[in-house]
GROMACS .gro file of C-alpha atoms in nm:
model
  246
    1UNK     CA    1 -11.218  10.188  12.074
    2UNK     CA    2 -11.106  10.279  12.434
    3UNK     CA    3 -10.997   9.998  12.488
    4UNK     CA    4 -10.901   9.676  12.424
    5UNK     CA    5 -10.948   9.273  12.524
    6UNK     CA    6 -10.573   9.078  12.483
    7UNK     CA    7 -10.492   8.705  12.557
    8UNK     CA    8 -10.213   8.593  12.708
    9UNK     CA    9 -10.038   8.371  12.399
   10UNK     CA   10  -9.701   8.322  12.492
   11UNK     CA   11  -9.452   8.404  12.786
   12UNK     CA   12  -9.040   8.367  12.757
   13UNK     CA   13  -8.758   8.450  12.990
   14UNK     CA   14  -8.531   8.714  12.787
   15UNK     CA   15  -8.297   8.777  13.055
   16UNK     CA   16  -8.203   8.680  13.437
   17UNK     CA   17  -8.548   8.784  13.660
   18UNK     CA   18  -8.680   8.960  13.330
   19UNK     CA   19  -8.969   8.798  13.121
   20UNK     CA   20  -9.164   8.860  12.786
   21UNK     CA   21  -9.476   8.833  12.761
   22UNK     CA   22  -9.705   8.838  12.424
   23UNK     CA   23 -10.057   8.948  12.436
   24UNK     CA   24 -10.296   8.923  12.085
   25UNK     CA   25 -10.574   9.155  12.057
   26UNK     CA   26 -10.795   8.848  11.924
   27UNK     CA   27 -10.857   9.076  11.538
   28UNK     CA   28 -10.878   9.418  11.672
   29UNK     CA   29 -10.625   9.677  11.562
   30UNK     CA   30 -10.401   9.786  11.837
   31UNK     CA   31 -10.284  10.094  11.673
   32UNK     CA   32  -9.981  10.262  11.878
   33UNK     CA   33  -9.683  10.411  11.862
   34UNK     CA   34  -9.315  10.355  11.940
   35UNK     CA   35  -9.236  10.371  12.245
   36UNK     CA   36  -9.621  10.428  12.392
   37UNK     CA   37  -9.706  10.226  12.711
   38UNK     CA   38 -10.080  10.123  12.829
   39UNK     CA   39 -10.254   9.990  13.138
   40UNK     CA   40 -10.302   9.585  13.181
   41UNK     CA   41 -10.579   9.488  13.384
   42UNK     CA   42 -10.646   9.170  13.452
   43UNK     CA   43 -11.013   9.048  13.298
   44UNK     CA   44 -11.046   8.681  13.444
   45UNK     CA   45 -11.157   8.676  13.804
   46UNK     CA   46 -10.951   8.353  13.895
   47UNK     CA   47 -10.650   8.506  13.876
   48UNK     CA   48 -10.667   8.853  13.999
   49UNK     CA   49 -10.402   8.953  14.229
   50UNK     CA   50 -10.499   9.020  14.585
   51UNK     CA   51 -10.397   9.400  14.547
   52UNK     CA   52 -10.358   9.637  14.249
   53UNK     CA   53 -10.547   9.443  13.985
   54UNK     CA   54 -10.369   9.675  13.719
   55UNK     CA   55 -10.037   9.781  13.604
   56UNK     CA   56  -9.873  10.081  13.333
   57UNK     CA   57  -9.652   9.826  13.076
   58UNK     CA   58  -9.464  10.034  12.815
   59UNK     CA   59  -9.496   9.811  12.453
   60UNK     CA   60  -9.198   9.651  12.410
   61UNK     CA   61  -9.271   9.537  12.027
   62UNK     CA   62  -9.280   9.774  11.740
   63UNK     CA   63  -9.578   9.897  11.561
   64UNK     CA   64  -9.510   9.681  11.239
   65UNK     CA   65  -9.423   9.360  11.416
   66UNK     CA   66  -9.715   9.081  11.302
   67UNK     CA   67  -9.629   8.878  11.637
   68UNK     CA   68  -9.909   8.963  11.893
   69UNK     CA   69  -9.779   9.287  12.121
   70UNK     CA   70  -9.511   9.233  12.380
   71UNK     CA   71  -9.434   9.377  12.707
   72UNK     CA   72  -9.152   9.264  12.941
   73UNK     CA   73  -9.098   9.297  13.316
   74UNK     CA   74  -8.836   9.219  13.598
   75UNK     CA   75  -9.008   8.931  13.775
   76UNK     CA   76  -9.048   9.114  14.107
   77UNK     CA   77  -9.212   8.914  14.409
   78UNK     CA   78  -9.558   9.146  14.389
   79UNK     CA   79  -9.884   9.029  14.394
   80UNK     CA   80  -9.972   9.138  14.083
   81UNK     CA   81  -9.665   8.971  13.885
   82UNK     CA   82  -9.701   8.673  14.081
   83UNK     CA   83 -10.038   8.643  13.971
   84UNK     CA   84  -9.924   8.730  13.603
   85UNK     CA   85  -9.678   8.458  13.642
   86UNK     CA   86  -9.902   8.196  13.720
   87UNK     CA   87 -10.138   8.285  13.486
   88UNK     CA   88 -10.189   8.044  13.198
   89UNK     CA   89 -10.213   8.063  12.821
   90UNK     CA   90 -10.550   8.197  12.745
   91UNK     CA   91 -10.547   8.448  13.034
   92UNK     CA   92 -10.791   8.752  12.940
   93UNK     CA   93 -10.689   9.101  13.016
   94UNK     CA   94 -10.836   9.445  12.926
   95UNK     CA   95 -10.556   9.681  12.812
   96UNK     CA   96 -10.611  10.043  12.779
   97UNK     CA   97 -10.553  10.272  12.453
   98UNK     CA   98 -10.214  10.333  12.426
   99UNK     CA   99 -10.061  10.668  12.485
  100UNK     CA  100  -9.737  10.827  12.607
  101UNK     CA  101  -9.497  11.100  12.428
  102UNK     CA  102  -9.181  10.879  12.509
  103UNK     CA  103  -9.211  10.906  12.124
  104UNK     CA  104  -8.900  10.960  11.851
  105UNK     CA  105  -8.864  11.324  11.753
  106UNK     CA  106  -8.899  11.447  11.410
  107UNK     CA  107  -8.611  11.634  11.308
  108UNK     CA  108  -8.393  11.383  11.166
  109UNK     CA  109  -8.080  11.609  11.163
  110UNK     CA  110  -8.098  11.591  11.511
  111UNK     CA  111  -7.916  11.265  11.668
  112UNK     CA  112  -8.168  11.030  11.930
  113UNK     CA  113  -7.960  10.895  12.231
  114UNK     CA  114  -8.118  10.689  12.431
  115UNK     CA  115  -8.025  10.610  12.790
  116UNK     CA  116  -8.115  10.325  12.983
  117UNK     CA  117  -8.109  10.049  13.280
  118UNK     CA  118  -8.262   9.704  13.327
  119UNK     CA  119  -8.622   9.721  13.231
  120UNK     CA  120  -8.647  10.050  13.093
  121UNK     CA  121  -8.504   9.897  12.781
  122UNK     CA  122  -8.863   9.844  12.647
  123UNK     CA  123  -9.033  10.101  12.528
  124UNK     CA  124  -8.638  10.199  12.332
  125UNK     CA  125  -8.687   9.827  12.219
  126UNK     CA  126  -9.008   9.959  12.030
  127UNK     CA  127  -8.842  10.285  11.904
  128UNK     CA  128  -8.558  10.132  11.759
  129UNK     CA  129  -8.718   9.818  11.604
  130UNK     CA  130  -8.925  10.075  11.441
  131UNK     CA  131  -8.712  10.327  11.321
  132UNK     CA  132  -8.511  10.039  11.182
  133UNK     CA  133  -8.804   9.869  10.993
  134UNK     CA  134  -8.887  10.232  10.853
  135UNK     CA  135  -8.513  10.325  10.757
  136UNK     CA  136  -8.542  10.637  10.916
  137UNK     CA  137  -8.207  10.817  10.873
  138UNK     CA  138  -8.187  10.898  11.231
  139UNK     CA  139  -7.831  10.889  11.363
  140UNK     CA  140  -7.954  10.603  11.729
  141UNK     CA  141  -7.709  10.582  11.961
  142UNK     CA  142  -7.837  10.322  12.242
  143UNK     CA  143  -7.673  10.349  12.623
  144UNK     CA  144  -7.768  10.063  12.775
  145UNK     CA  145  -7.677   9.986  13.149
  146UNK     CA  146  -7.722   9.631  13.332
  147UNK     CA  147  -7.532   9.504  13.684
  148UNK     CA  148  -7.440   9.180  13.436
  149UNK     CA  149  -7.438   9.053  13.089
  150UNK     CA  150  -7.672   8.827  13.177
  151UNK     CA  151  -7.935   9.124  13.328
  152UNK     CA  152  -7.907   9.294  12.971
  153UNK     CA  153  -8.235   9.164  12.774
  154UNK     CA  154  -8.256   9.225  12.446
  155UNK     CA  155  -7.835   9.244  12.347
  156UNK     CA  156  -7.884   8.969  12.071
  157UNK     CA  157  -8.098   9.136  11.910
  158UNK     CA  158  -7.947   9.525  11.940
  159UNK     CA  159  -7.610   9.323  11.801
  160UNK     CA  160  -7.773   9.208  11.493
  161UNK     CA  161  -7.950   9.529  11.454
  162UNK     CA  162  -7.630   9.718  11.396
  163UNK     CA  163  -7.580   9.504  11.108
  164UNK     CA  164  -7.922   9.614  10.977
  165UNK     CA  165  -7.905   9.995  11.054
  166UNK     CA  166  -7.555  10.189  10.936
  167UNK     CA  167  -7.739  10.448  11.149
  168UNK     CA  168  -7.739  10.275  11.484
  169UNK     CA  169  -7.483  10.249  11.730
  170UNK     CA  170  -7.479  10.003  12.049
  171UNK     CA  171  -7.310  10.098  12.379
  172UNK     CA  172  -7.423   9.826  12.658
  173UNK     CA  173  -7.214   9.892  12.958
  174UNK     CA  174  -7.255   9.663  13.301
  175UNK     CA  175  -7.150   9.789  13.635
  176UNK     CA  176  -7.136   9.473  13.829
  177UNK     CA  177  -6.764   9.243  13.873
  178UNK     CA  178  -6.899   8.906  13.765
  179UNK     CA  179  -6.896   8.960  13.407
  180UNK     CA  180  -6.525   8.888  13.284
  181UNK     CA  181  -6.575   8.819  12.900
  182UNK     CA  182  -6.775   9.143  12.780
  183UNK     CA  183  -6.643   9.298  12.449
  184UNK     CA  184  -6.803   9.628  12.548
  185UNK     CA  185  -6.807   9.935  12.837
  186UNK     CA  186  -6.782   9.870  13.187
  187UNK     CA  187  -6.884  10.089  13.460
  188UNK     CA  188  -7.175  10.343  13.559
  189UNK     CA  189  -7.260  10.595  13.236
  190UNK     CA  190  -7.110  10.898  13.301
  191UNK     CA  191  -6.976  11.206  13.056
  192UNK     CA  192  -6.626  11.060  12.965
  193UNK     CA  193  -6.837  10.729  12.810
  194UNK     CA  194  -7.061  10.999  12.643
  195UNK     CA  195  -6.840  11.177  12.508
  196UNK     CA  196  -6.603  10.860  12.366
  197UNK     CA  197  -6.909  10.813  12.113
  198UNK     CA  198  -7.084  11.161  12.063
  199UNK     CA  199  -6.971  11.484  11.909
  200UNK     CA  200  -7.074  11.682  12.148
  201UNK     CA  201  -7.377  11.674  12.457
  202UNK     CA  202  -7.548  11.983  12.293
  203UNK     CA  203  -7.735  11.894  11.988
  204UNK     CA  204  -7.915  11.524  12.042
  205UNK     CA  205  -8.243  11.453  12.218
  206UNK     CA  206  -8.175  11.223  12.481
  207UNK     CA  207  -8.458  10.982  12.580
  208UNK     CA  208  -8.375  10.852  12.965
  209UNK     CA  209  -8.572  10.557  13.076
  210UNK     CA  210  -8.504  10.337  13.381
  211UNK     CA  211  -8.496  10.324  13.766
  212UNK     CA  212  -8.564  10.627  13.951
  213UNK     CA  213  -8.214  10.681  14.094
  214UNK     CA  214  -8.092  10.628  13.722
  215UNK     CA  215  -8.320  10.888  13.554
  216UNK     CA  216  -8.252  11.160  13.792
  217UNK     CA  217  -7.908  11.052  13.765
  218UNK     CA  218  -7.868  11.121  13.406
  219UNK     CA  219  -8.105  11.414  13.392
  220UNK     CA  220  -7.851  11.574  13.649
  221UNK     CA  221  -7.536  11.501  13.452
  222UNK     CA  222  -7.676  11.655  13.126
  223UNK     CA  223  -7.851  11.942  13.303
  224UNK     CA  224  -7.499  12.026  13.429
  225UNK     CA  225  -7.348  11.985  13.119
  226UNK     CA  226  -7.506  12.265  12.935
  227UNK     CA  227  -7.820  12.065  12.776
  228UNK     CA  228  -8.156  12.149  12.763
  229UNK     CA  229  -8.495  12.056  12.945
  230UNK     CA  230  -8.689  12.137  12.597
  231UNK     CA  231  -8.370  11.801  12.463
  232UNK     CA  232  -8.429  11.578  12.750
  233UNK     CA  233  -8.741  11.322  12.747
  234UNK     CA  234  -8.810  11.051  13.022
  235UNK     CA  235  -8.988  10.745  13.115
  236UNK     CA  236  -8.893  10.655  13.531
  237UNK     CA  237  -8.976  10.301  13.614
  238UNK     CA  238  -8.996  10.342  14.018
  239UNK     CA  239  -9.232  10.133  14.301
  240UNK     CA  240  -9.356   9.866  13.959
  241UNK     CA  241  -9.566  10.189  13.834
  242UNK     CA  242  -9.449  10.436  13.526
  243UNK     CA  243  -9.402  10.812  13.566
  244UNK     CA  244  -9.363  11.006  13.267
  245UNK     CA  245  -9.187  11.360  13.252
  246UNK     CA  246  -9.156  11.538  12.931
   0.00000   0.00000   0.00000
């Protein structure tokens, strides 16, 4: 099947200006993997948007979850997630195969470290919710940068999950001055932070997803640390559209 017609079940805000969506593939099996992303295009004619009828959503949801699949988005003021936003229960789109090698490595001796802002939290969402179901011994270290506690989606449910996984560690961090009462890091992820919770740089594959600026920002500091290209996989969320660099 190339590709695949969702409806639009169910909608929640998860986080300030961020919102989940949940899409069910009405009985087809929407095989994918962790951390895989597709393209959304919008089947009803009522509520196209007036522009780009179609955008690149990474799955936020895990292969094994039985809930309908999720994807999540800042709530930008764009045509088309105005038009998503108004769109009601019911709403039919036409969602591509999924694909993407923003995928967990194999070598389980090897740590995963996973480095991310705001929205680029979902396709790590899927990767760790599924390397938790499958008790992967993976040591997951998760690096996850918001402006405020209340940008950071998701941080209920990375708390419980180191309670579920020995093997996962959580290290939100916000960079904004509003948030007072915040039990974790605070500022901009740099090498000292890295370094307070890793053995060394050399040795993990690091998996960077996020704004632009962040991405390059990252991919900069462990370049000039000594790490390798062949160690480094990323997802850049830039301009509402996905770029992928492997």
């Amino acid at each position: 099947m190339a590709e695949y017609q969702m409806t639009l079940v169910d909608r929640q805000r998860i986080a300030r200006d961020t919102v989940a969506f949940w899409l069910d593939a009405n009985g087809a099996s929407s095989d994918f993997r962790a951390g895989q992303h597709a393209d959304f295009v919008f089947t009803d004619a009522s509520v196209q948007s007036e522009s780009d009828n179609s955008r690149i959503f990474s799955l936020a949801s895990s292969p094994h979850d039985k809930r309908p699949v999720m994807i999540a988005m800042r709530m930008r003021k764009t045509a088309f997630k105005n038009a998503l936003k108004a769109a009601a229960l019911g709403t039919k789109f036409t969602v591509s195969r999924p694909r993407g090698s923003f995928t967990l490595h194999r070598d389980v001796t090897k740590p995963a470290v996973f480095l991310t802002g705001g929205i680029g939290i979902t396709p790590i969402r899927s990767i760790l919710q599924w390397a938790t179901q499958e008790r992967l011994p993976h040591k997951l270290y998760l690096f996850y940068s918001n402006r405020e506690a209340e940008d950071a989606a998701f941080i209920e449910e990375f708390e419980s999950m180191t309670a579920q996984n020995p093997n996962f560690t959580l290290i939100p961090t916000v960079t904004g001055h509003k948030t007072l009462a915040w039990p974790y890091e605070k500022g901009h992820i740099n090498r000292q932070m890295l370094t307070r919770y890793l053995l060394g740089l050399n040795g993990p594959i690091y998996y960077i997803a996020g704004p632009s600026g962040m991405v390059t920002a990252m991919t900069d500091l462990l370049t000039s640390s000594g790490v390798s290209d062949d160690d480094m996989r990323t997802e850049e969320f830039g301009d509402y559209k996905l770029y992928r660099h492997l």
